[in-house]
Short mmCIF file of C-alpha atoms and ligand atoms in Angstrom, two decimals:
data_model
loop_
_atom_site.label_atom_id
_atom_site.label_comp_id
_atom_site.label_asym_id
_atom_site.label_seq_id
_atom_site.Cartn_x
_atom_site.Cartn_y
_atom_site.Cartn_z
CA UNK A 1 102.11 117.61 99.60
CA UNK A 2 98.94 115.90 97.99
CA UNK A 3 97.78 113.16 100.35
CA UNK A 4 96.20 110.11 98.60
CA UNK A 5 93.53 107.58 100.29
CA UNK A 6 93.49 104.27 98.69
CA UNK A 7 90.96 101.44 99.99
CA UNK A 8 91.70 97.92 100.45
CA UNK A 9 88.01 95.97 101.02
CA UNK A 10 90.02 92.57 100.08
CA UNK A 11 93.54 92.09 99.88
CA UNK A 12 92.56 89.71 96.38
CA UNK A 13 90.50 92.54 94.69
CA UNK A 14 92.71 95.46 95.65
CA UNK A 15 95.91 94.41 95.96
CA UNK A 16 97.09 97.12 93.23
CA UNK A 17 96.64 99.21 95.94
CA UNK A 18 99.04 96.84 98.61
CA UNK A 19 101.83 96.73 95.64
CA UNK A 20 101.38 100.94 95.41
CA UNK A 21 101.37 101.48 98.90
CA UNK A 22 104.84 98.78 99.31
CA UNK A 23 106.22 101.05 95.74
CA UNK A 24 105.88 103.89 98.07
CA UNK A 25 107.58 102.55 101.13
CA UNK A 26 110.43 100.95 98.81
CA UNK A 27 110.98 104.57 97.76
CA UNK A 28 111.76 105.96 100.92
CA UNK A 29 108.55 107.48 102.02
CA UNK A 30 106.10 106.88 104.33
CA UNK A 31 102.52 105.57 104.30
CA UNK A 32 99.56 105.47 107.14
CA UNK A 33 98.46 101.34 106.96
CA UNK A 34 95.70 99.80 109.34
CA UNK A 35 96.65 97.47 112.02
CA UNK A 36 94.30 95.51 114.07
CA UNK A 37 95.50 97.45 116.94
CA UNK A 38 95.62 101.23 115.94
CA UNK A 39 96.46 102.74 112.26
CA UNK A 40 100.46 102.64 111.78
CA UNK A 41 102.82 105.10 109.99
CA UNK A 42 104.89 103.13 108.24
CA UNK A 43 108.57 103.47 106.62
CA UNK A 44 111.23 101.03 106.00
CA UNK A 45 113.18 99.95 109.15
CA UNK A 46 116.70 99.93 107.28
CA UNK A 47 116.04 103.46 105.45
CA UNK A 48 117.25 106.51 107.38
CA UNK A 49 115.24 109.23 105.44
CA UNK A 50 111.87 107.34 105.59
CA UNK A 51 112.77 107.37 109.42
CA UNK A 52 113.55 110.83 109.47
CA UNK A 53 109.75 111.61 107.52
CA UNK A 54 107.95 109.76 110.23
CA UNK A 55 109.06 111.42 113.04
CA UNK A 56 108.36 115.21 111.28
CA UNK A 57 105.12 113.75 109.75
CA UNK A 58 103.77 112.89 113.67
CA UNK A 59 105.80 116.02 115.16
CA UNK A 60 107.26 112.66 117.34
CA UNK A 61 109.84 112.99 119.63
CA UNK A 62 113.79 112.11 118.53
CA UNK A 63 114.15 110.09 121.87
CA UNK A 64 110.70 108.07 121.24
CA UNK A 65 111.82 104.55 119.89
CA UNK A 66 109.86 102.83 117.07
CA UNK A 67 108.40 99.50 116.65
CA UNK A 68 109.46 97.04 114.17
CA UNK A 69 106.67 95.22 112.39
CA UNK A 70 107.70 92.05 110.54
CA UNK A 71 105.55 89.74 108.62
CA UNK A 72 107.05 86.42 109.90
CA UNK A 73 108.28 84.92 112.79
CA UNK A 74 111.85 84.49 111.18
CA UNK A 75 111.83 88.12 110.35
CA UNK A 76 113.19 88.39 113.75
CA UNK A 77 116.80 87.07 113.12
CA UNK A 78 116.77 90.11 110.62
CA UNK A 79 117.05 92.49 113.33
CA UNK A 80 117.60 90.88 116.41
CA UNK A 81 120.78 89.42 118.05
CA UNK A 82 119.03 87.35 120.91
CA UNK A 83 115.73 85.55 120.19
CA UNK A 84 115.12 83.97 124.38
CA UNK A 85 113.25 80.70 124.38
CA UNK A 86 110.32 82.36 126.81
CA UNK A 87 110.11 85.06 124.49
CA UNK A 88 109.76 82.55 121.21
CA UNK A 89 106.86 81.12 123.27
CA UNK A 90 105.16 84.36 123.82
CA UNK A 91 105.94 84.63 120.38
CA UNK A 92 103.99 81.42 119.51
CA UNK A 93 101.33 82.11 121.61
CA UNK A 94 100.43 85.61 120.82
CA UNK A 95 101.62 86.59 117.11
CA UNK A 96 100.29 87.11 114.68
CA UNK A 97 98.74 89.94 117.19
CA UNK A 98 98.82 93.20 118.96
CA UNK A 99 101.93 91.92 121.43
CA UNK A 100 105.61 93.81 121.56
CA UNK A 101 108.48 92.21 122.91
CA UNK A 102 111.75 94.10 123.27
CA UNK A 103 114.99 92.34 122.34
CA UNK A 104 118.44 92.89 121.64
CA UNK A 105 118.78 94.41 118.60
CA UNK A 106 121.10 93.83 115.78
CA UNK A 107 123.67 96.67 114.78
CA UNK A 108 121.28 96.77 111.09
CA UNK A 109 119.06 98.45 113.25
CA UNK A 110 119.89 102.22 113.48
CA UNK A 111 119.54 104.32 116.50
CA UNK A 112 117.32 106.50 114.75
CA UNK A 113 114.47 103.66 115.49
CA UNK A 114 115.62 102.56 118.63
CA UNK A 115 116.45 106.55 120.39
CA UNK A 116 119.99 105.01 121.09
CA UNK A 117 119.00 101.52 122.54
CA UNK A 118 120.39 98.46 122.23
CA UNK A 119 117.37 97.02 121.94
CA UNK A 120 114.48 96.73 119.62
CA UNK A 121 110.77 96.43 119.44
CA UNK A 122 109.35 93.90 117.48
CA UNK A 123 105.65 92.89 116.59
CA UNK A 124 104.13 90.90 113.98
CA UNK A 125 100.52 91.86 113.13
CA UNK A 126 97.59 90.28 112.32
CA UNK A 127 95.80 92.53 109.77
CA UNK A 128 96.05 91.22 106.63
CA UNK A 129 96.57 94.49 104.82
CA UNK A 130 99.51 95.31 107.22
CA UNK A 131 100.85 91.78 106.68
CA UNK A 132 100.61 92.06 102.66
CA UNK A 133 102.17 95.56 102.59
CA UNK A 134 105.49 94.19 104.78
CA UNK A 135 105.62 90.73 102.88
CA UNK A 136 105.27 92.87 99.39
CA UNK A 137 108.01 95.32 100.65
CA UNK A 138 109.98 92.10 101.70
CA UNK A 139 111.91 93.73 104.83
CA UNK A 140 110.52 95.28 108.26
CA UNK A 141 108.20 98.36 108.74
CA UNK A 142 108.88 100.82 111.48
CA UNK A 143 105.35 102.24 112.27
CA UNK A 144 104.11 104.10 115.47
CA UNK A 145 100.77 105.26 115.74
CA UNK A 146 99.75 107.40 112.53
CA UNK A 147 98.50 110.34 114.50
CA UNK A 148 100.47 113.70 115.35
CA UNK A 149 102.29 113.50 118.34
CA UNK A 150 100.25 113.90 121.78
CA UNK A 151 96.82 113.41 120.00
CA UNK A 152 94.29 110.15 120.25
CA UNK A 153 95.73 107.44 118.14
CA UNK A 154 94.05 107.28 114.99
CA UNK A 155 91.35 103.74 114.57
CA UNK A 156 90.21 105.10 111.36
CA UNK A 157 91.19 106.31 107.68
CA UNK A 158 88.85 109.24 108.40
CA UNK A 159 91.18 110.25 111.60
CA UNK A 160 94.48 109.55 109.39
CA UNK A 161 93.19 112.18 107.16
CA UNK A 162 92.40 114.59 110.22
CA UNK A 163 95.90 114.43 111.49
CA UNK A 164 98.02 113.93 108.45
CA UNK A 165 96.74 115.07 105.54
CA UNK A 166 99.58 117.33 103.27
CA UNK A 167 101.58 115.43 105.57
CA UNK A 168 102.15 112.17 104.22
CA UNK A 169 101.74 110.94 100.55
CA UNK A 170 99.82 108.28 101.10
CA UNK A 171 97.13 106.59 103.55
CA UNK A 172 95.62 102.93 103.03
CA UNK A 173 92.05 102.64 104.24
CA UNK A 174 90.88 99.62 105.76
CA UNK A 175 88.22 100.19 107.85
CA UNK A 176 87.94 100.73 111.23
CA UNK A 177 90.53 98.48 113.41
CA UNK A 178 89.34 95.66 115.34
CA UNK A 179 91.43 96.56 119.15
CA UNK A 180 91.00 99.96 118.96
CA UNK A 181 94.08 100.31 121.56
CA UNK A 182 97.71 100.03 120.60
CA UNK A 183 99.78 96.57 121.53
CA UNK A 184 101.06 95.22 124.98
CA UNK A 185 104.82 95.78 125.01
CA UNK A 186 106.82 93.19 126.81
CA UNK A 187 110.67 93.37 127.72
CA UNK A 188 112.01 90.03 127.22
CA UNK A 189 115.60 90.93 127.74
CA UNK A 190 115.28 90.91 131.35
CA UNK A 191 114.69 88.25 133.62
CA UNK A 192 111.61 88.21 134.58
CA UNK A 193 110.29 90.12 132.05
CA UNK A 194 108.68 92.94 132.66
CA UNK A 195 105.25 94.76 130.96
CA UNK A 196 106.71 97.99 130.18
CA UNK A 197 102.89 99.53 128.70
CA UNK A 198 99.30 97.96 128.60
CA UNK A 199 97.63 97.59 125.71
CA UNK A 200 95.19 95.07 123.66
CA UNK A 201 96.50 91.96 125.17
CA UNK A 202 95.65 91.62 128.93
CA UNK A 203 98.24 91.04 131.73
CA UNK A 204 96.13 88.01 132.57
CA UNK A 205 96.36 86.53 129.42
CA UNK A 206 100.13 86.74 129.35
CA UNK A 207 100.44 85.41 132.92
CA UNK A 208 99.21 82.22 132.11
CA UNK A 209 102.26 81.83 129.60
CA UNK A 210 104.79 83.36 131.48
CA UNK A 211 103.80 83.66 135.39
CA UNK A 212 106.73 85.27 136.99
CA UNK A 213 106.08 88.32 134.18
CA UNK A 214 106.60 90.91 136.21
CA UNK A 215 104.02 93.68 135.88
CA UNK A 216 104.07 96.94 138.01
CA UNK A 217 101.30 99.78 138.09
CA UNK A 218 103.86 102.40 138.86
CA UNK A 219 105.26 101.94 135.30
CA UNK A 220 102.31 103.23 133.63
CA UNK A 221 102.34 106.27 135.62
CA UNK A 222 103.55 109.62 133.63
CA UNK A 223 104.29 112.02 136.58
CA UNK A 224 106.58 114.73 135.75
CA UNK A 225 109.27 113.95 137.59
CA UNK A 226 109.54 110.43 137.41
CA UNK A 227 111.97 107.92 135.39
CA UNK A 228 110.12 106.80 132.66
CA UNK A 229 111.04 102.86 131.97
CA UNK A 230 110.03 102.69 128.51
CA UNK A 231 110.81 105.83 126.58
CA UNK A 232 107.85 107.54 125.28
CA UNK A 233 106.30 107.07 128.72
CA UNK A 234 106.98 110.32 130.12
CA UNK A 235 105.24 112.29 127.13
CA UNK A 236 101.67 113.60 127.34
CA UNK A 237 99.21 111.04 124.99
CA UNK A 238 96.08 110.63 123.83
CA UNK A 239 95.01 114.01 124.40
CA UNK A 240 91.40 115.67 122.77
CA UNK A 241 91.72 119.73 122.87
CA UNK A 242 88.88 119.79 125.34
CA UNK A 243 90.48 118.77 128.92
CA UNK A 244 89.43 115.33 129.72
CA UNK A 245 87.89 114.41 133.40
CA UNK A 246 87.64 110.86 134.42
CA UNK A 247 85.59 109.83 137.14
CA UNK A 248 86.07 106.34 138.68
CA UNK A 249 83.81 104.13 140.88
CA UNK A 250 80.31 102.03 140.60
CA UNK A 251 79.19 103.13 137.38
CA UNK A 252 75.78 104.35 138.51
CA UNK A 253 77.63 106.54 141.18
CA UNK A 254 79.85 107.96 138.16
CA UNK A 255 76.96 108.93 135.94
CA UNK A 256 75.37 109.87 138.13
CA UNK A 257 78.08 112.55 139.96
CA UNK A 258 79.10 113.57 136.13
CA UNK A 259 75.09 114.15 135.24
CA UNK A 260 75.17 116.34 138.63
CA UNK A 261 78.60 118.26 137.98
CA UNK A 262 78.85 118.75 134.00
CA UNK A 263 76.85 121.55 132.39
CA UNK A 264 74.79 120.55 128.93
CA UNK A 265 77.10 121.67 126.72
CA UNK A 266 80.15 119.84 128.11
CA UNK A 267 81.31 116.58 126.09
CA UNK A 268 80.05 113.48 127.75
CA UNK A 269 81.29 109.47 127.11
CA UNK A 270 78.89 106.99 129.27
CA UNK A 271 78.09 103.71 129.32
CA UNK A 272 75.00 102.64 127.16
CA UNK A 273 72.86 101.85 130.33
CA UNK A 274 73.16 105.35 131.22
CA UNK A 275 72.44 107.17 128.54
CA UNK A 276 69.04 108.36 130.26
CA UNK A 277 70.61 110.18 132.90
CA UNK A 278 71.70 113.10 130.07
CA UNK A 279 68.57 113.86 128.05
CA UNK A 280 69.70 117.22 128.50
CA UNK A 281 72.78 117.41 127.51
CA UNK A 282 73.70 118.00 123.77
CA UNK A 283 76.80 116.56 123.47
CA UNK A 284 76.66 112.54 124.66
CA UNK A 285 78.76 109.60 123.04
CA UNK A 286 77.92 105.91 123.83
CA UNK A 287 80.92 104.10 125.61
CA UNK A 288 78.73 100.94 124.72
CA UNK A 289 77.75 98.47 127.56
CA UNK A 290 79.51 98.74 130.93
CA UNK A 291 79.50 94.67 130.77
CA UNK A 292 81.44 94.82 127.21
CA UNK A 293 85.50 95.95 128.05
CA UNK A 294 86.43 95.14 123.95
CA UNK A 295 83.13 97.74 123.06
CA UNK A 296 84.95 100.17 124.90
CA UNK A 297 88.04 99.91 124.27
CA UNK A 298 87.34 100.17 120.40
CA UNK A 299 85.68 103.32 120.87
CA UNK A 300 88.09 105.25 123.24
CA UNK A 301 89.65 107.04 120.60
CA UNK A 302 87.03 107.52 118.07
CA UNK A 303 85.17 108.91 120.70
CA UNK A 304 87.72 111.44 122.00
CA UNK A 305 88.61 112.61 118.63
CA UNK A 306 84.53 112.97 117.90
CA UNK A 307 84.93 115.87 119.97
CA UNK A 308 87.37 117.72 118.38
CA UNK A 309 84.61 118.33 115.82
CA UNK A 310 82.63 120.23 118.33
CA UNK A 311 83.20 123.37 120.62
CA UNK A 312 82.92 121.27 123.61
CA UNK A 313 85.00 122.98 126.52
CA UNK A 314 85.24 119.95 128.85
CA UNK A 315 84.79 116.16 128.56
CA UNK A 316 84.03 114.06 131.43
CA UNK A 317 84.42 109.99 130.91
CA UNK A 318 82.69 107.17 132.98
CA UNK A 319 85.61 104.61 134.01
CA UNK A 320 85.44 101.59 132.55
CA UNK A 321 85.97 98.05 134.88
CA UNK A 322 89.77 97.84 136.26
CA UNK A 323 90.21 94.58 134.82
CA UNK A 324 91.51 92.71 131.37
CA UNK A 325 91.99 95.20 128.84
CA UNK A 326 90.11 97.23 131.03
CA UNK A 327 93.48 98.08 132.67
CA UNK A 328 94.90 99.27 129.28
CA UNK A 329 91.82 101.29 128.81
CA UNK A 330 92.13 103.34 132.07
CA UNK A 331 96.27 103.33 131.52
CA UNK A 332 94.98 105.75 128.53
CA UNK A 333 92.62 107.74 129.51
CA UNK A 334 94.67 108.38 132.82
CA UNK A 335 97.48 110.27 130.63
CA UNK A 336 94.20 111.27 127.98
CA UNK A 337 92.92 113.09 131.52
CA UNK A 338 96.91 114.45 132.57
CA UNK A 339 95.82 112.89 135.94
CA UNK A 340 92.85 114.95 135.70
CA UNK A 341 90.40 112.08 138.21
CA UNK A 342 87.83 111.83 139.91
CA UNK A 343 87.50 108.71 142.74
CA UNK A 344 83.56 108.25 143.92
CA UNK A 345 83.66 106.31 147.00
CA UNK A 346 82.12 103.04 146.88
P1 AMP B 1 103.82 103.91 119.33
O1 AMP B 1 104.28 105.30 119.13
O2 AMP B 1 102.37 103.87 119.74
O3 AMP B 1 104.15 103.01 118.22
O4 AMP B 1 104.59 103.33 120.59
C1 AMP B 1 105.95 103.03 120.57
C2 AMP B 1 106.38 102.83 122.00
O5 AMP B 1 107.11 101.61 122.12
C3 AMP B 1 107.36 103.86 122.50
O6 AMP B 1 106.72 105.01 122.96
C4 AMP B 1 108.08 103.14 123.64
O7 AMP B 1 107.37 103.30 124.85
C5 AMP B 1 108.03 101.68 123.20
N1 AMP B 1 109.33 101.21 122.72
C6 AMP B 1 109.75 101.12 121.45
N2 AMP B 1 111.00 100.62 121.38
C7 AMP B 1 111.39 100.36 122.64
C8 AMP B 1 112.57 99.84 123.24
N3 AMP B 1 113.62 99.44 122.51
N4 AMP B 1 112.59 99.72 124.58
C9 AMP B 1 111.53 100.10 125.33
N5 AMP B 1 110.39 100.59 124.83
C10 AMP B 1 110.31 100.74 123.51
MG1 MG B 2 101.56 106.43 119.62
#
C-alpha cells in the first residue's frame, strides 16, 4: 500500500487536505491525524472494517479498547448511555484537552472498540486539525496511538512514517504535538472515580475538581502477574529496541552514577544541566532542563525513538521530578524500562 503525507500548516489554507483526509475516513479506512497529546490512528467509531484496519495497521491487541474522539461536548449522547453530573464538570473543566473519561456506553458502540465492555472511552481534543477532521467526518473517531504496537508513541509525522508506512493510506502532518504524552484516563462510572492511567493532565489538577478522585500507584504497575484495571495495562509499551535503564534520585547523583556505569557508546537522555558530565560519550540526547517537567515530557518519545536510528546497545535515562506530569512521565518510562531501575539513595 502507497502511504501518502499531507501537511496541514493552517486549517484555512489547507483544509483540502482536512476534507481528503475525512473522504478517507468516510470510506472506511484509516488515517494517522495529530493530536495535542500524541499522533492518533484514526477510523470511524460506527464502521467495523475501519476498526478491524487499525488494529492490523498497529499489530494492537483484540482485547485493547479504543478511545472515542468527538468534536463536541454533545457528541457524547451519540455513544454514551450515562453522562454523570461530576463527570460533565470534568468535562467542562478539562475538554477541549488531553482528558479520558470512561462511561457507559451505548449499544451503537461495538465491542470491537470497547474489547467487550460496557463502557466507553471518550475524549474531545484540542488540536484543531483533529477537531476539523471529526467535525468534517460528522460522527466519532476511534484513534489509539498511531505507532505499532509496543513501540514509543509517535509525536511526529516523521515517526508516523517510521512505524506505518505501506501500512496505512494516509498520514496528516501537523507538526510536532504540543503534550508529547498520551491523555489522563478517568473512570467516571464508579463512585469515586478512579485514574485508571497518567498522562498529560496531572492528578493534582484533577483533584481540585473532583477531590475524593481516587488515584492509586499500584494501578500503573504492569507486573506479569497482576490484574490489570484498565485493559491495555498489562501489555509491554513504549519500548526503543535498545533496553532502557532508568535511574532515579537527586539528579546530580543520577548523572553522575550513569556517567560512571554506561560505556561511550551506550545511548544517553540527561537533563540539560548535565550535559558536561558526557563529553565522552557519542551518543547524548538533551532531556531539557531538570526544572522544566512539560520540556521533558515532550521529548520522551522523540528521544527514545532517536535511538532506533543508531546501533546503540543500551540506553540509560535520568528520572525526571515525581511530581505533576512528572508522574505520567516516570509511569512511561517505568514500562519503556520493563522495570528495568535504578534507585540512588538520597
Ligand atoms: P491508546 O492506545 O494510547 O489510545 O490507549 C487506549 C487505552 O485506553 C487502552 O489501552 C485502555 O487502557 C484505555 N481504555 C480504553 N477504553 C477503555 C474502557 N472502556 N475502560 C477502561 N480503559 C479503557
Ligand atoms: Mg498507545
Amino acid at each position: 500500500m502507497e502511504t501518502r503525507v499531507l501537511k496541514v500548516d493552517s486549517i484555512e489554507k489547507d483544509y483540502n487536505n482536512i476534507i481528503e483526509a475525512a473522504r478517507v475516513i468516510k470510506a472506511g479506512d484509516v488515517v494517522a491525524i495529530p493530536t495535542e497529546t500524541v499522533y492518533g490512528l484514526a477510523g470511524s467509531i460506527f464502521n467495523e472494517e475501519a476498526i478491524k484496519k487499525i488494529f492490523i495497521a498497529k499489530g494492537r491487541p483484540q482485547d485493547n479498547p479504543l478511545i472515542a474522539h468527538i468534536s463536541s461536548i454533545e457528541q457524547v449522547d451519540e455513544i454514551c448511555s450515562e453522562f454523570p453530573e461530576k463527570a460533565k464538570e470534568l468535562a467542562k473543566k478539562f475538554w477541549p484537552g488531553p482528558l479520558t473519561i470512561i462511561l457507559k456506553r451505548k449499544s451503537c458502540v461495538s465491542d470491537t472498540v470497547t474489547a467487550g465492555l460496557d463502557t466507553v472511552a471518550v475524549r474531545f481534543p484540542s488540536h484543531p486539525v483533529a477537531n476539523a477532521i471529526i467535525k468534517e467526518v460528522g460522527e466519532p473517531l476511534v484513534a489509539p496511538s498511531a505507532n505499532l504496537s509496543g513501540k514509543p508513541s509517535t509525536t511526529s509525522a516523521k515517526h508516523c512514517v517510521k512505524d506505518l508506512n505501506g501500512r496505512v493510506p494516509l498520514i496528516i502532518d501537523g507538526g510536532d504535538c504540543e503534550f508529547g504524552l498520551e491523555s489522563t484516563i478517568i473512570d467516571a462510572t464508579s463512585d469515586p472515580m478512579v485514574i485508571l492511567r497518567l498522562g498529560a493532565i496531572p492528578v493534582e489538577e484533577l483533584l481540585e475538581v473532583v477531590p475524593d478522585l481516587v488515584y492509586e500507584e499500584e494501578l500503573t504497575k504492569t507486573g506479569e502477574n497482576e490484574i490489570p484495571k484498565a485493559p491495555g495495562m498489562k501489555y509491554r509499551h513504549y519500548a526503543p529496541n535498545a533496553p532502557v535503564t532508568v535511574v532515579t534520585g537527586e539528579p546530580y547523583k543520577t548523572a553522575e552514577w550513569i556517567a560512571n556505569n554506561s560505556n561511550k557508546d551506550d545511548g544517553i537522555i540527561c537533563f540539560e544541566e548535565y550535559a558536561s558530565l558526557f563529553t565522552e560519550h557519542n551518543f547524548v540526547l538533551n532531556f531539557g532542563s531538570y526544572s522544566n517537567l512539560q520540556s521533558n515530557a515532550n521529548r520522551l518519545f522523540r528521544l527514545l525513538r532517536e535511538f532506533d536510528e543508531t546501533d546503540v546497545k543500551k540506553i540509560f535515562v535520568q528520572c525526571p521530578m515525581n511530581k505533576k506530569i512528572g508522574k505520567a512521565i516516570i509511569n512511561r518510562l517505568q514500562k519503556a524500562a520493563g522495570g528495568n531501575i535504578i534507585e540512588i539513595d538520597n
